[in-house]
Structure formats: structure tokens, C-alpha cells
Short mmCIF file of C-alpha atoms in Angstrom, two decimals:
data_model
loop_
_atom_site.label_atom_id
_atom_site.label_comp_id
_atom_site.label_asym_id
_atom_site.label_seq_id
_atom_site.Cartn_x
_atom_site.Cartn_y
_atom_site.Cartn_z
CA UNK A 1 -2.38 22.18 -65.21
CA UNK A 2 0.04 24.39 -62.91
CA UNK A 3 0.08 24.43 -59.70
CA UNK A 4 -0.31 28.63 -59.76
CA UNK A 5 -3.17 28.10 -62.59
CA UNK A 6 -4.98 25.62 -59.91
CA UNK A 7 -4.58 27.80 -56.81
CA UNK A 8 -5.34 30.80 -59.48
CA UNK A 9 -8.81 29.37 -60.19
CA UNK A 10 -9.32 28.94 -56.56
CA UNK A 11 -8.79 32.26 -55.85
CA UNK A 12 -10.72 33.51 -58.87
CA UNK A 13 -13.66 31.36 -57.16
CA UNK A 14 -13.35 33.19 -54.55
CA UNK A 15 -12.78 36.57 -55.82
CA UNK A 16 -15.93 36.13 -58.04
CA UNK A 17 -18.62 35.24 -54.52
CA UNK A 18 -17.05 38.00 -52.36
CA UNK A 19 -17.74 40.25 -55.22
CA UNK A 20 -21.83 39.18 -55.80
CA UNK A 21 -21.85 38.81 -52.08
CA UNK A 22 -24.97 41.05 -51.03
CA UNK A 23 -23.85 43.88 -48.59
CA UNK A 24 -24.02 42.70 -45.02
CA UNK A 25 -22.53 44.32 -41.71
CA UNK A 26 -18.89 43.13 -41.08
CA UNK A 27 -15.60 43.87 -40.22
CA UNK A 28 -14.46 43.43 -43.52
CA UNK A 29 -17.43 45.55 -45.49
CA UNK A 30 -18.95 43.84 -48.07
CA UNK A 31 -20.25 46.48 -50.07
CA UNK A 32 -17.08 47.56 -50.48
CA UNK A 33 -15.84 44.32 -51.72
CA UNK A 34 -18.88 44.56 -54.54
CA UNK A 35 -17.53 47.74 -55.69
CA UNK A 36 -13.96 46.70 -56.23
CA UNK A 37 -12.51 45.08 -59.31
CA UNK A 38 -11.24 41.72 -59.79
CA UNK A 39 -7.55 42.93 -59.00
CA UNK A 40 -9.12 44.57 -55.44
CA UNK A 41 -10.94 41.74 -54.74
CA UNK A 42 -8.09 39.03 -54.62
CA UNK A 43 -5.90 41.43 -53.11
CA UNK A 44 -8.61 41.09 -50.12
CA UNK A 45 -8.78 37.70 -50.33
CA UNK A 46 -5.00 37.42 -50.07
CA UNK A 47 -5.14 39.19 -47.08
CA UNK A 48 -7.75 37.10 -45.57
CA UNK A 49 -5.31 34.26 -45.78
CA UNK A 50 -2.62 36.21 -44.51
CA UNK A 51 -4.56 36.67 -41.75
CA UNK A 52 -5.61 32.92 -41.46
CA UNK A 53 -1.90 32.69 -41.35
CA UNK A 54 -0.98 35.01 -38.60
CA UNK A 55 -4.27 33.79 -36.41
CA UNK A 56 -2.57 29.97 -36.82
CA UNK A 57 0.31 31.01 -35.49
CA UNK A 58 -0.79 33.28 -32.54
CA UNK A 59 -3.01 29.99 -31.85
CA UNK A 60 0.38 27.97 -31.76
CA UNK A 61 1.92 30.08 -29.22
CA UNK A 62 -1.19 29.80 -26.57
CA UNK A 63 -0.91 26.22 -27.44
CA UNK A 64 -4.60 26.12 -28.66
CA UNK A 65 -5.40 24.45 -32.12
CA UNK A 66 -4.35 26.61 -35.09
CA UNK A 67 -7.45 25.38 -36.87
CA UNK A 68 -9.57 27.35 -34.22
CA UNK A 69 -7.80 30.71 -34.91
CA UNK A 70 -9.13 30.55 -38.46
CA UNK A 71 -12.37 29.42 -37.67
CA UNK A 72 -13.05 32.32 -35.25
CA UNK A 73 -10.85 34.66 -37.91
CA UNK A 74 -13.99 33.60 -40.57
CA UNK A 75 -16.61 34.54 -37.98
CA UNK A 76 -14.90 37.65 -37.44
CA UNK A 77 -14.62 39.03 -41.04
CA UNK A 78 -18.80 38.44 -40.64
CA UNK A 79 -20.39 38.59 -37.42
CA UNK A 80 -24.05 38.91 -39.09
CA UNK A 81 -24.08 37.25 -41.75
CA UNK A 82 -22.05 35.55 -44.52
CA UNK A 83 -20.07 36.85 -47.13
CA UNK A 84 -19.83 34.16 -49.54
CA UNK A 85 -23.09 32.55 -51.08
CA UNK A 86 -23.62 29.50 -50.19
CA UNK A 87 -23.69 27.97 -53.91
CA UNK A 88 -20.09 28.71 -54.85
CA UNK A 89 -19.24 27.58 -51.07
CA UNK A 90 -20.48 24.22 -51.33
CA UNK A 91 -18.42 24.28 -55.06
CA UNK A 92 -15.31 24.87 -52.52
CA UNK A 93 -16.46 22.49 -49.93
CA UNK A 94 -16.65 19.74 -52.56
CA UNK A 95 -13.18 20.76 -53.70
CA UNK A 96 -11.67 20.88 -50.33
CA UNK A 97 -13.27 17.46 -49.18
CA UNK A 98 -12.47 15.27 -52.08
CA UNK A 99 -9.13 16.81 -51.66
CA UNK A 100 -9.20 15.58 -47.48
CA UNK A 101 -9.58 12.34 -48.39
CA UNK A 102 -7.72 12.00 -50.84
CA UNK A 103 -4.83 12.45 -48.90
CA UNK A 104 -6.92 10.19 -45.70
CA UNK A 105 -6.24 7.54 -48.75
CA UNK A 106 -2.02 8.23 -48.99
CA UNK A 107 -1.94 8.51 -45.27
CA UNK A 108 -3.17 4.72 -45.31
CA UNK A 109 0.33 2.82 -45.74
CA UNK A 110 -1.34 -0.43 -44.89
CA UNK A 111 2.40 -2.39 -45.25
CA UNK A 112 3.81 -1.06 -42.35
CA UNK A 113 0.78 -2.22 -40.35
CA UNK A 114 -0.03 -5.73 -41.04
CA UNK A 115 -0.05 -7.40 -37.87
CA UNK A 116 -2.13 -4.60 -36.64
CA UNK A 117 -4.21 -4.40 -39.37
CA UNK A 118 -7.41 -6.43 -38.35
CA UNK A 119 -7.96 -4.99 -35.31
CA UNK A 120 -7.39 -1.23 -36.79
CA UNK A 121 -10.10 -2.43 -39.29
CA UNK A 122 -12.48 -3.42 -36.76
CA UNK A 123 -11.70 0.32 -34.89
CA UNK A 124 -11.79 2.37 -37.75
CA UNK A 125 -14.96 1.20 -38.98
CA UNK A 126 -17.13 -0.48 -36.30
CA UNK A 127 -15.45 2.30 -34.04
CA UNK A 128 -17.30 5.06 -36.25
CA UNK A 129 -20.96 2.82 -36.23
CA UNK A 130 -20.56 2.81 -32.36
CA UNK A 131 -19.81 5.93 -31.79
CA UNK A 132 -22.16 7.61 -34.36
CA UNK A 133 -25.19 5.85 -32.99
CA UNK A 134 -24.35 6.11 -29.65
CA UNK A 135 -23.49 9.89 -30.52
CA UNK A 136 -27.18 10.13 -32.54
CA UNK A 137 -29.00 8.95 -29.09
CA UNK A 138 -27.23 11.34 -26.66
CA UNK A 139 -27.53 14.06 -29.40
CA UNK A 140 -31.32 12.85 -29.03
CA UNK A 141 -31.78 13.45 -25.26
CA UNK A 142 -29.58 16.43 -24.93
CA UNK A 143 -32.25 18.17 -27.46
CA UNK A 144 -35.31 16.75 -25.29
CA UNK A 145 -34.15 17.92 -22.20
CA UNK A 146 -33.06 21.56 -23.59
CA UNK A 147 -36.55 22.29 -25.59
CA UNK A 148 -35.44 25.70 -25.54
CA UNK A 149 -32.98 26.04 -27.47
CA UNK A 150 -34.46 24.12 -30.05
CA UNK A 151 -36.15 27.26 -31.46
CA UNK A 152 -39.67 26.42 -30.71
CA UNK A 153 -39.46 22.55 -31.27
CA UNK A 154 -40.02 20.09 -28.62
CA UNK A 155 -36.92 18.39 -29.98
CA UNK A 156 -34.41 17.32 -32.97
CA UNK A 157 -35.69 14.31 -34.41
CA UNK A 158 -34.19 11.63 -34.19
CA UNK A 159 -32.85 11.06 -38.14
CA UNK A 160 -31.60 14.53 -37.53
CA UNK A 161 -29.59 13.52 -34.60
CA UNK A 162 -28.15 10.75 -36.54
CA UNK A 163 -27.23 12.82 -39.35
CA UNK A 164 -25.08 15.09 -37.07
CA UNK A 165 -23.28 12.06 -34.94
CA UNK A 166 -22.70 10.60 -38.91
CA UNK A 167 -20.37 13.74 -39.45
CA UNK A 168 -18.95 13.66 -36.20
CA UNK A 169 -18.36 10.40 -36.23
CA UNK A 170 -14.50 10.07 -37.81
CA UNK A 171 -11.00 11.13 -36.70
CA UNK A 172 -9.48 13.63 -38.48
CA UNK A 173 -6.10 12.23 -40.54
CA UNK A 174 -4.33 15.81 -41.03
CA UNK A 175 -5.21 17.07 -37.70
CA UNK A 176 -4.43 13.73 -35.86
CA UNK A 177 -0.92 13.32 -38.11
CA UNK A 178 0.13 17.04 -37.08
CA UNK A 179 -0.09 16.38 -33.41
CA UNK A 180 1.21 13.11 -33.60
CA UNK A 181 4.18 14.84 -34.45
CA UNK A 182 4.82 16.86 -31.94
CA UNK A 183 4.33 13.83 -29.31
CA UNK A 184 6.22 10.92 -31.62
CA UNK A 185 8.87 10.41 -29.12
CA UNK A 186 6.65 9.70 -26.31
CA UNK A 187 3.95 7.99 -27.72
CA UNK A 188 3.98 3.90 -28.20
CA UNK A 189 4.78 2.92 -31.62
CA UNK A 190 2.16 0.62 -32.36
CA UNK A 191 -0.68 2.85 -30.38
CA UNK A 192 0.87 5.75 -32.52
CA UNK A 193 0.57 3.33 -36.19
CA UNK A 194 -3.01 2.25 -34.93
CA UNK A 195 -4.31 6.05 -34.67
CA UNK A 196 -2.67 7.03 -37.69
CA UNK A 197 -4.30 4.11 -40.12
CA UNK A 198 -7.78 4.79 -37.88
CA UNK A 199 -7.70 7.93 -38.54
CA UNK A 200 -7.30 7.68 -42.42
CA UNK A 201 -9.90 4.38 -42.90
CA UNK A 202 -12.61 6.19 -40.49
CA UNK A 203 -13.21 8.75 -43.17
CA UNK A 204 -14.69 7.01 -45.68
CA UNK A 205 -16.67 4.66 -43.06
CA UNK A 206 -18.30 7.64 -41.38
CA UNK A 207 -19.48 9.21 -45.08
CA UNK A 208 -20.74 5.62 -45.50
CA UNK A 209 -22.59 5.84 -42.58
CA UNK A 210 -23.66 9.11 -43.36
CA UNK A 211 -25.17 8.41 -46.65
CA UNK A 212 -26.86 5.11 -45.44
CA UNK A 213 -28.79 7.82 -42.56
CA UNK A 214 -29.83 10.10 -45.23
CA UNK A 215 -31.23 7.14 -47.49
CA UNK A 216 -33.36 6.02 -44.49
CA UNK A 217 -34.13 9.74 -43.60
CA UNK A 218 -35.60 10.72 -46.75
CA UNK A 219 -38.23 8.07 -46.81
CA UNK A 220 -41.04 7.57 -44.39
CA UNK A 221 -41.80 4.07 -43.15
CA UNK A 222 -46.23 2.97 -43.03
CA UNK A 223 -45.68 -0.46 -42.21
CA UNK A 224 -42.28 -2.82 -41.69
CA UNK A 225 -42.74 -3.80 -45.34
CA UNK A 226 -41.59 -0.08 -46.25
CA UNK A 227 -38.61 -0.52 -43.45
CA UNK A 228 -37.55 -3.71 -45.24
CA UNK A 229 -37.94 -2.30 -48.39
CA UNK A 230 -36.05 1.00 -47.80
CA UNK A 231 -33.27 -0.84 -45.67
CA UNK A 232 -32.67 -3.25 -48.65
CA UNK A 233 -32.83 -0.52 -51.01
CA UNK A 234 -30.14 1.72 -49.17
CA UNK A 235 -28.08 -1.61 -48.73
CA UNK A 236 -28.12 -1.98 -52.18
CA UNK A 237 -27.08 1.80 -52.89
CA UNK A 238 -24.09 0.97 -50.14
CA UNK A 239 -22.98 -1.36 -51.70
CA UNK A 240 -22.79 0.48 -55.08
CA UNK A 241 -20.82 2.94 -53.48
CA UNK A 242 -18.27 0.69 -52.23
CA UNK A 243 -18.07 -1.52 -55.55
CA UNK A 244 -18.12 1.36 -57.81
CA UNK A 245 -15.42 3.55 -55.54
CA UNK A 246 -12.84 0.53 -55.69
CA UNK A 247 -13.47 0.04 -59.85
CA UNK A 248 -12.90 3.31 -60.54
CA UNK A 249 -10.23 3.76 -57.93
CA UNK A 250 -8.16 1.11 -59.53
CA UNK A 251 -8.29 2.30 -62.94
CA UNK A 252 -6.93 5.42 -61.63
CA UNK A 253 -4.42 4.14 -59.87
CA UNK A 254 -3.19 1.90 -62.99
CA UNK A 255 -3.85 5.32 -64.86
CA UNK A 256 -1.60 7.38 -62.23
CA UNK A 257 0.95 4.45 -61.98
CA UNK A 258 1.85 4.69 -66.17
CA UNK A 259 2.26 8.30 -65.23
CA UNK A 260 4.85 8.08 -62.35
CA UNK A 261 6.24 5.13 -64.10
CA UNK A 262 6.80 6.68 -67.64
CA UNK A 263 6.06 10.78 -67.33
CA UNK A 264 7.30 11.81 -64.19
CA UNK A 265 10.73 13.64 -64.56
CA UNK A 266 11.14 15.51 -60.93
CA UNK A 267 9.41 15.62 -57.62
CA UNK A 268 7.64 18.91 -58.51
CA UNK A 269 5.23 17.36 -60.66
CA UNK A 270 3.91 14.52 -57.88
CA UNK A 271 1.27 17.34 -56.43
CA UNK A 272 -0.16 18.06 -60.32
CA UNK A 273 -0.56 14.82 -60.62
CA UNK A 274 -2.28 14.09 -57.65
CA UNK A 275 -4.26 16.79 -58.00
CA UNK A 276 -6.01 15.41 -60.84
CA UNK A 277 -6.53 12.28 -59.73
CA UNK A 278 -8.27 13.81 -56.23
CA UNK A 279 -11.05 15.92 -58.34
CA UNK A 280 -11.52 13.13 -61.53
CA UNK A 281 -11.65 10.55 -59.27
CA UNK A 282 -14.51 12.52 -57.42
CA UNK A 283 -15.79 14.15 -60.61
CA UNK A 284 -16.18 10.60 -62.34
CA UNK A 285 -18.09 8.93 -60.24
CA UNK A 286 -20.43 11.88 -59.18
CA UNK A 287 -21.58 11.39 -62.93
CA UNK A 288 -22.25 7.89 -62.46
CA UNK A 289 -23.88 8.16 -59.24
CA UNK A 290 -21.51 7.07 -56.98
CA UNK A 291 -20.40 8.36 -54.11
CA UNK A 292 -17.00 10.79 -55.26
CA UNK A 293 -15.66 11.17 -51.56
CA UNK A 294 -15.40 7.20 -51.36
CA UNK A 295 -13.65 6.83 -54.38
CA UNK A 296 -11.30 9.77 -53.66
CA UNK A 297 -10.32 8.18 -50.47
CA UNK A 298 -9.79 4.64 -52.67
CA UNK A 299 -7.62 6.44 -55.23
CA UNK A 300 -4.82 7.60 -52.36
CA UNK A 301 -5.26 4.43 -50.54
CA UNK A 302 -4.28 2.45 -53.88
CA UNK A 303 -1.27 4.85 -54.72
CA UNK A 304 -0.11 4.91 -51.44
CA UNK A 305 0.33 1.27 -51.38
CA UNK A 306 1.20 0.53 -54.98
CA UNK A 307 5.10 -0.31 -55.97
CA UNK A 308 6.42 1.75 -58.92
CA UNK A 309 9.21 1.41 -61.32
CA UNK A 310 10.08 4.65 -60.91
CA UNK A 311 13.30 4.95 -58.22
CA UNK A 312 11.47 8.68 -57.18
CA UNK A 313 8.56 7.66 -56.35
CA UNK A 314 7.85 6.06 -53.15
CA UNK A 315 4.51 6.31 -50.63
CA UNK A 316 6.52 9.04 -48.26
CA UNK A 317 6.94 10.89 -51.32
CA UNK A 318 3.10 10.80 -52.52
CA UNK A 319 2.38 11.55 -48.95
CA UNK A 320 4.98 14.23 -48.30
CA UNK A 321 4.07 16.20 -51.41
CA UNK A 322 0.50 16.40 -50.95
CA UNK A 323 0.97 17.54 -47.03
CA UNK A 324 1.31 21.17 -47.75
CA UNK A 325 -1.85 21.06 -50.28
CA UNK A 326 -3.59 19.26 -47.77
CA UNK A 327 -2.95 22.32 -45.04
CA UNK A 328 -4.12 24.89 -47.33
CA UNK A 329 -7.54 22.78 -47.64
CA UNK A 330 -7.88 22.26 -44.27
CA UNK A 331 -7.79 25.96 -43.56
CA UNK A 332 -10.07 26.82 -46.31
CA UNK A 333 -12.66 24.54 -44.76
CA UNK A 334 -12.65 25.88 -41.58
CA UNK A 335 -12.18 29.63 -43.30
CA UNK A 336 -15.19 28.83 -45.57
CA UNK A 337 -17.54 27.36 -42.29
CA UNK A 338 -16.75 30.54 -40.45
CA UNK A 339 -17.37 33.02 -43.02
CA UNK A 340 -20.97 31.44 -43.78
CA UNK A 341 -21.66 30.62 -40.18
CA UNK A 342 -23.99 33.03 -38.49
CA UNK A 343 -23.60 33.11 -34.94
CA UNK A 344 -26.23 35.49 -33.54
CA UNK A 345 -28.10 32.53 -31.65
CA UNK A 346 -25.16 30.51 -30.77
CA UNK A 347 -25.41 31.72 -27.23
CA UNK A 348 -28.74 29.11 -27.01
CA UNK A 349 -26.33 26.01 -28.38
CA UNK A 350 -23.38 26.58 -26.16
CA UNK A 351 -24.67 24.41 -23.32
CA UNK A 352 -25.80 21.54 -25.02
CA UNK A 353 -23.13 21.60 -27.71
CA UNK A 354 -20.79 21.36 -24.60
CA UNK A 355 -22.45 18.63 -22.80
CA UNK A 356 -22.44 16.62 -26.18
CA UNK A 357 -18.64 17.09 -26.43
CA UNK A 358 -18.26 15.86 -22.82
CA UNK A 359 -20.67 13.10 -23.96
CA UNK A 360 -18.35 12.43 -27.01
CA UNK A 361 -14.92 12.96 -25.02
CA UNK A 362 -15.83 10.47 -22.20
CA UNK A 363 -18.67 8.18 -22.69
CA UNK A 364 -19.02 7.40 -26.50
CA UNK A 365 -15.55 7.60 -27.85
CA UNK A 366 -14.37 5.18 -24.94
CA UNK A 367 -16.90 2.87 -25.32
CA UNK A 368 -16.49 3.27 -29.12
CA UNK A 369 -12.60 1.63 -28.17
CA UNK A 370 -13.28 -0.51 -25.29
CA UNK A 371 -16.14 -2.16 -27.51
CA UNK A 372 -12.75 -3.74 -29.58
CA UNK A 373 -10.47 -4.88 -26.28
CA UNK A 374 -11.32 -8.63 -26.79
CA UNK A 375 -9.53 -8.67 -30.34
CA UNK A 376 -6.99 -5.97 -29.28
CA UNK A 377 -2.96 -6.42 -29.13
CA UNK A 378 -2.95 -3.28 -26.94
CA UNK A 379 -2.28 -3.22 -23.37
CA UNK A 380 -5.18 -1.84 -20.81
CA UNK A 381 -2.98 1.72 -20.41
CA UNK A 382 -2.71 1.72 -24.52
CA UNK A 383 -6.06 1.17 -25.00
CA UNK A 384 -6.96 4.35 -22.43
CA UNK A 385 -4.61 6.15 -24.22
CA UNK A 386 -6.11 4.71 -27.83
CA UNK A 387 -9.80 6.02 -26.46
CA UNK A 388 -8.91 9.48 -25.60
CA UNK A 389 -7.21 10.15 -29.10
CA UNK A 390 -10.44 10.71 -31.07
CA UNK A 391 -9.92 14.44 -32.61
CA UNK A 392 -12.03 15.97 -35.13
CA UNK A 393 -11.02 18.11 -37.90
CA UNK A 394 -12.60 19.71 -41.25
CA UNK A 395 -14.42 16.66 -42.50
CA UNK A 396 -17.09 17.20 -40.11
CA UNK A 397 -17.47 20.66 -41.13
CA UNK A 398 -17.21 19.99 -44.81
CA UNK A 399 -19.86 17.41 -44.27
CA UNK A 400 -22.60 19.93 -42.39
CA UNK A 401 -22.83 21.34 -45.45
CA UNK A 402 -24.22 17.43 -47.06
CA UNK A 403 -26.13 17.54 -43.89
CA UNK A 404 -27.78 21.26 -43.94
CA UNK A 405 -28.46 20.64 -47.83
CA UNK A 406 -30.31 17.35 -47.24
CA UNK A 407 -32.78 18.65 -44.73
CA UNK A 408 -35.45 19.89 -46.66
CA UNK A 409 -35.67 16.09 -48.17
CA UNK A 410 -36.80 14.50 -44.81
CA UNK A 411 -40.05 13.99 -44.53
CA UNK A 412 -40.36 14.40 -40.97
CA UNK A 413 -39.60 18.00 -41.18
CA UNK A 414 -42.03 20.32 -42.00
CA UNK A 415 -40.87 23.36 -44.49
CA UNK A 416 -40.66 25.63 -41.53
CA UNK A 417 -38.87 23.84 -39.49
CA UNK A 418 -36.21 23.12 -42.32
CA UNK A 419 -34.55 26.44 -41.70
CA UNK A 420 -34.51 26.41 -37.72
CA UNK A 421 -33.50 22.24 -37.77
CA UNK A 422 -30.64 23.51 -40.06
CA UNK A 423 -29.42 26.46 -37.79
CA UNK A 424 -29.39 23.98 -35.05
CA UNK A 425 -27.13 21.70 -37.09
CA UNK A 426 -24.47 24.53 -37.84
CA UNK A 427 -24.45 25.27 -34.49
CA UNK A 428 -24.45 22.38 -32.38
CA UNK A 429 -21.69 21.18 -35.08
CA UNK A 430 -19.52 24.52 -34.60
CA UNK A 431 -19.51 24.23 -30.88
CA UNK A 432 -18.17 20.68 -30.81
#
């Protein structure tokens, strides 16, 4: 498929919610949108990410993350309400995230970081357990000792609190990689590999995490029988995603490696290509019932660290043409999360979504690091250095939606507290 076809249907997708959006006060009307043809209705899209464009770069001049500029430019275009359905956002959210890690997986050049490789292991994934249960607890008393802002509720439970520190609980590759860049020269070469490869294996380990909390979420324990039971149970499931997500990774990557090695004729077509393999390798297992973001992850780590016949195509290359796409998603996420986010109670979730980051910023994610220093090749200054590198990005975004969709499933939560435990989430995740 074309590149223009691809970013067509995207559009299309897009075109086709803002026009059976209901009408809802905004600075970009939506009844208006309604009334205007197909034609009308991409040309305001297009200027929505012109806008997301310009707001990126004003952001880059104050020296404040682009990423934010969009966000806010979403919440601006709908200060009420949102203007896309939810349905065809989590379609785009889906798209956008298999697409993230997909290219988490090519940013993984695990050659150029073998002797550094156990202990990066050991970060990237007991790093993210740490943190997210650490996170989970302090998320936990923050809510208890602010009852009111909890709409009414004495506090977040706890399997709640976990579920939020799960998607908070990873780096962010393309974020991380795009401000490595700008500090390269002065940055230590081996602290600078060590965040790169963290921040592309911590991905997949925080969804794992993630999905093992909802598993135990969703059922409710009687007796430690039922805990046994449902811990073996979700063990098993874990498992299953990480056996499944390598098996089908590596037929894809055989699959994409005949097609470098035999059908590739210019650079152009690397991005098609990988394209394909980013939504079939999440589409595929989906069907199986697998976990699709693992496996899209495993597909780019295998082709990033796979040796081809083909002279052209290299690991930079795979990388380095899948950069730009990557962007683009990157900024839809955060476009998408501000257009549905509704901010009319945020004022109540500013303090304790602030504390929480302070909590994050100076007590987990340190601890999270330190935790590793006995196994660690890093100095003492690295190591500070290592702990205070821990940005977020759009995975945890993409992954409030997982989180929002999965509440009505616990059974601790009643059916109306679904809707106010689920504000609370978008919130509390939009201020961090």
C-alpha cells in the first residue's frame, strides 16, 4: 500500500468521527464540522495538524516539550467536551501504539550493547516492576489523604492505583532518543547506550505488567485458594503473551527479511514495509489472543538486529526510516488524548497529580535505579544521572485508554463509580 493511501485512510478516519461528532461548545465548532462535506472536513483536519505543527515549534523556542504544545492545542480545539467519539479514537490509539513500539523494537540495537546488556535488562524490566508498584502505593496514599478530589469516594482503590503506575511505569523511546540528541556531546557514552536500550525494552515490560494488574483486577479473591488460583492463571496468560509474541515475531521477521533480501529496490519502500509488519504483527495476534503490542515491539526488535543480504539495508536504515512515521504518531497520540480529554474538573487533580510527579521524579524513579547499583558498571555520578533520566511520552497516554476501558470489569467498582474512577484516571494521568 502507499504511503499517501496509508496516511489517506488515516485522515479519512478522522474526517469520518469529526463529522458524526455530536455538536459540543469549542473553539473549533463542531456543528459546523457535521455540516461540511468530506472535502471540508479534511481540510479542517489538515489544519489541525498544521496547527500541531506551529504549537511544536513555538514549544521549541520556550524550550518546553513540543509534545505539550499539542496536547494543550487538543484541549483547546474542545474545552467541554470531545470532538471525536471515543470508538474510532481507541481504533487510532491502537494504530498509533502498535506503531510506538514497533519502532521501541528497531530502537533496540542490542549489538552495540553487549557488555552492558545484563544490567540494562535488569533496569529496563525490574526497573518498571519497582517503580510501578512503588508508584501504585504512593498513587494509593496521595488519593487517601486528598478524599476530596476523589469525587465523593473515600479513595482510589488500590487495583486502580496499580493500573495507573502500570502505564506510567516505562520510559518513553522517541521522546528519550529526541533529547538525547540534543545533549549527545555531553552525555557519557555508555550512560547515554544504557537509557537508549532502557528506554526501548521498558515498553513492552510495563504493558506486561499492565496486563498481569488487570488479570488480577478483574477477579475478586474469597479465600487464598482464589489468589493462588487467579495468580497461576494470569501467570499462565503471561506467559502466553511472551511465547506467542516471540513465535509470531520471528516468522515476521523471516517474512520481512525475504522481502528486504529479494523485493526491496530503493530506500523509499523500507517505511511500507514496515508499516505492515507494525499493524499484522499486532493484528495477528489480537486474533489469537495474544497480546499485539508485545509482539509489535518483538517484530522491530528482531529486524533491528537481524543481518541481511541486502547491501541497503542496515538497522540505522530500518531505524532512520521509520523516525519520521514515528513523530507523526507520537503527535497524534497526544492530539487524540487532548481532543477527548475533558478538563472541567481538572482544577481538583492538579495538586495530587503534582505531588505524584514529585513522588515519581525523586523517590520512585531513583530508587527504581539505585535498586540495580550492586550489578551496575556505572559510576555513583552516572548512576544519579541514570535515575533522573526517566521521561514519559505517548505510551502512557495511549495506554489510559486500556486502562479507562477496563474499569467497568473490576469488581471492586461499583457501576457508579466506574465513570468518576475513570475521570480520575484521565486526569491524574494528564497532569503527570
Amino acid at each position: 500500500m502507499p504511503l499517501s493511501t496509508s496516511f489517506g485512510s488515516l485522515l479519512a478516519t478522522l474526517a469520518s468521527e469529526a463529522r458524526d461528532a455530536l455538536p459540543k461548545p469549542s473553539l473549533v465548532n463542531a456543528s459546523q464540522i457535521t455540516s461540511l462535506p468530506l472535502e471540508g472536513s479534511l481540510t479542517v483536519i489538515a489544519l489541525v495538524f498544521l496547527g500541531a505543527l506551529i504549537a511544536s515549534k513555538l514549544c521549541t523556542r520556550l524550550s518546553i516539550p513540543a509534545n505539550l504544545g499539542v496536547l494543550l492545542l487538543g484541549v483547546a480545539i474542545t474545552p467541554d467536551a470531545a470532538l471525536l467519539r471515543p470508538e474510532g479514537a481507541e481504533t487510532l490509539h491502537v494504530v498509533s501504539l502498535s506503531m510506538l513500539l514497533f519502532y521501541a523494537g528497531l530502537s533496540s540495537n542490542l549489538r552495540q550493547l553487549h557488555r552492558l546488556l545484563r544490567h540494562e535488562l535488569m533496569l529496563a524490566i525490574g526497573g518498571v516492576m519497582i517503580s510501578s508498584v512503588l508508584l501504585g502505593l504512593v498513587i494509593w496514599l496521595i488519593s487517601h489523604g486528598h478524599a476530596n478530589w476523589s469525587l465523593g469516594q473515600v479513595g482510589l482503590p488500590l487495583s486502580v492505583c496499580f493500573l495507573i503506575a502500570a502505564t506510567l511505569g516505562s520510559t518513553d523511546a522517541g521522546v528519550t532518543l529526541s533529547v538525547l540528541k540534543t545533549v549527545q556531546h555531553s552525555m557519557p557514552a555508555r550512560v547515554k547506550h544504557l537509557i537508549e536500550l532502557e528506554s526501548s525494552v521498558n515498553d513492552p515490560a510495563a504493558i506486561l505488567f499492565l496486563l498481569v494488574v488487570l488479570g488480577l483486577s478483574s477477579q475478586g479473591f474469597s479465600d487464598d485458594l482464589s489468589l493462588l488460583k487467579a495468580i497461576a492463571v494470569n501467570l499462565q496468560s503471561f506467559l502466553k503473551s511472551i511465547g506467542s509474541g516471540i513465535l509470531v515475531g520471528l516468522i515476521l521477521t523471516y517474512v520481512a527479511k525475504f522481502i528486504f533480501n529479494e523485493m526491496i529496490v530503493n530506500r523509499d519502500q523500507v517505511l511500507v514495509v514496515g508499516m505492515a509488519l507494525a499493524l499484522s504483527s499486532y493484528g495477528l495476534l489480537t486474533l489469537i489472543g495474544g497480546s499485539g503490542f508485545i509482539t509489535a515491539y518483538v517484530t522491530g526488535a528482531f529486524l533491528a538486529n537481524n543481518i541481511y543480504n541486502n547491501a541497503h539495508i542496515t538497522p540505522e536504515l530500518l531505524e532512520n526510516s521509520f523516525e519520521t512515521f514515528n513523530s507523526l504518531m507520537e503527535m497524534l497520540v497526544f492530539l487524540l488524548f487532548g481532543l477527548l480529554f475533558n478538563p472541567m474538573h481538572l482544577g481538583a487533580y492538579i495538586v495530587p497529580g503534582v505531588l505524584i510527579s514529585l513522588c515519581l521524579m525523586l523517590v520512585v524513579r531513583p530508587i527504581s535505579i539505585l535498586a540495580f547499583q550492586p550489578w551496575s558498571p556505572l559510576t555513583s555520578r552516572e548512576t544519579v544521572l541514570l535515575s533522573w533520566c526517566g521521561l514519559r511520552g505517548a505510551v502512557p497516554l495511549a495506554l489510559s485508554y486500556t486502562v479507562v476501558h477496563a474499569l467497568p470489569r473490576l469488581p471492586s467498582l461499583s457501576e457508579v463509580q466506574v465513570e468518576a474512577v475513570g475521570q480520575a484516571v484521565e486526569n491524574l494521568i494528564f497532569v503527570i
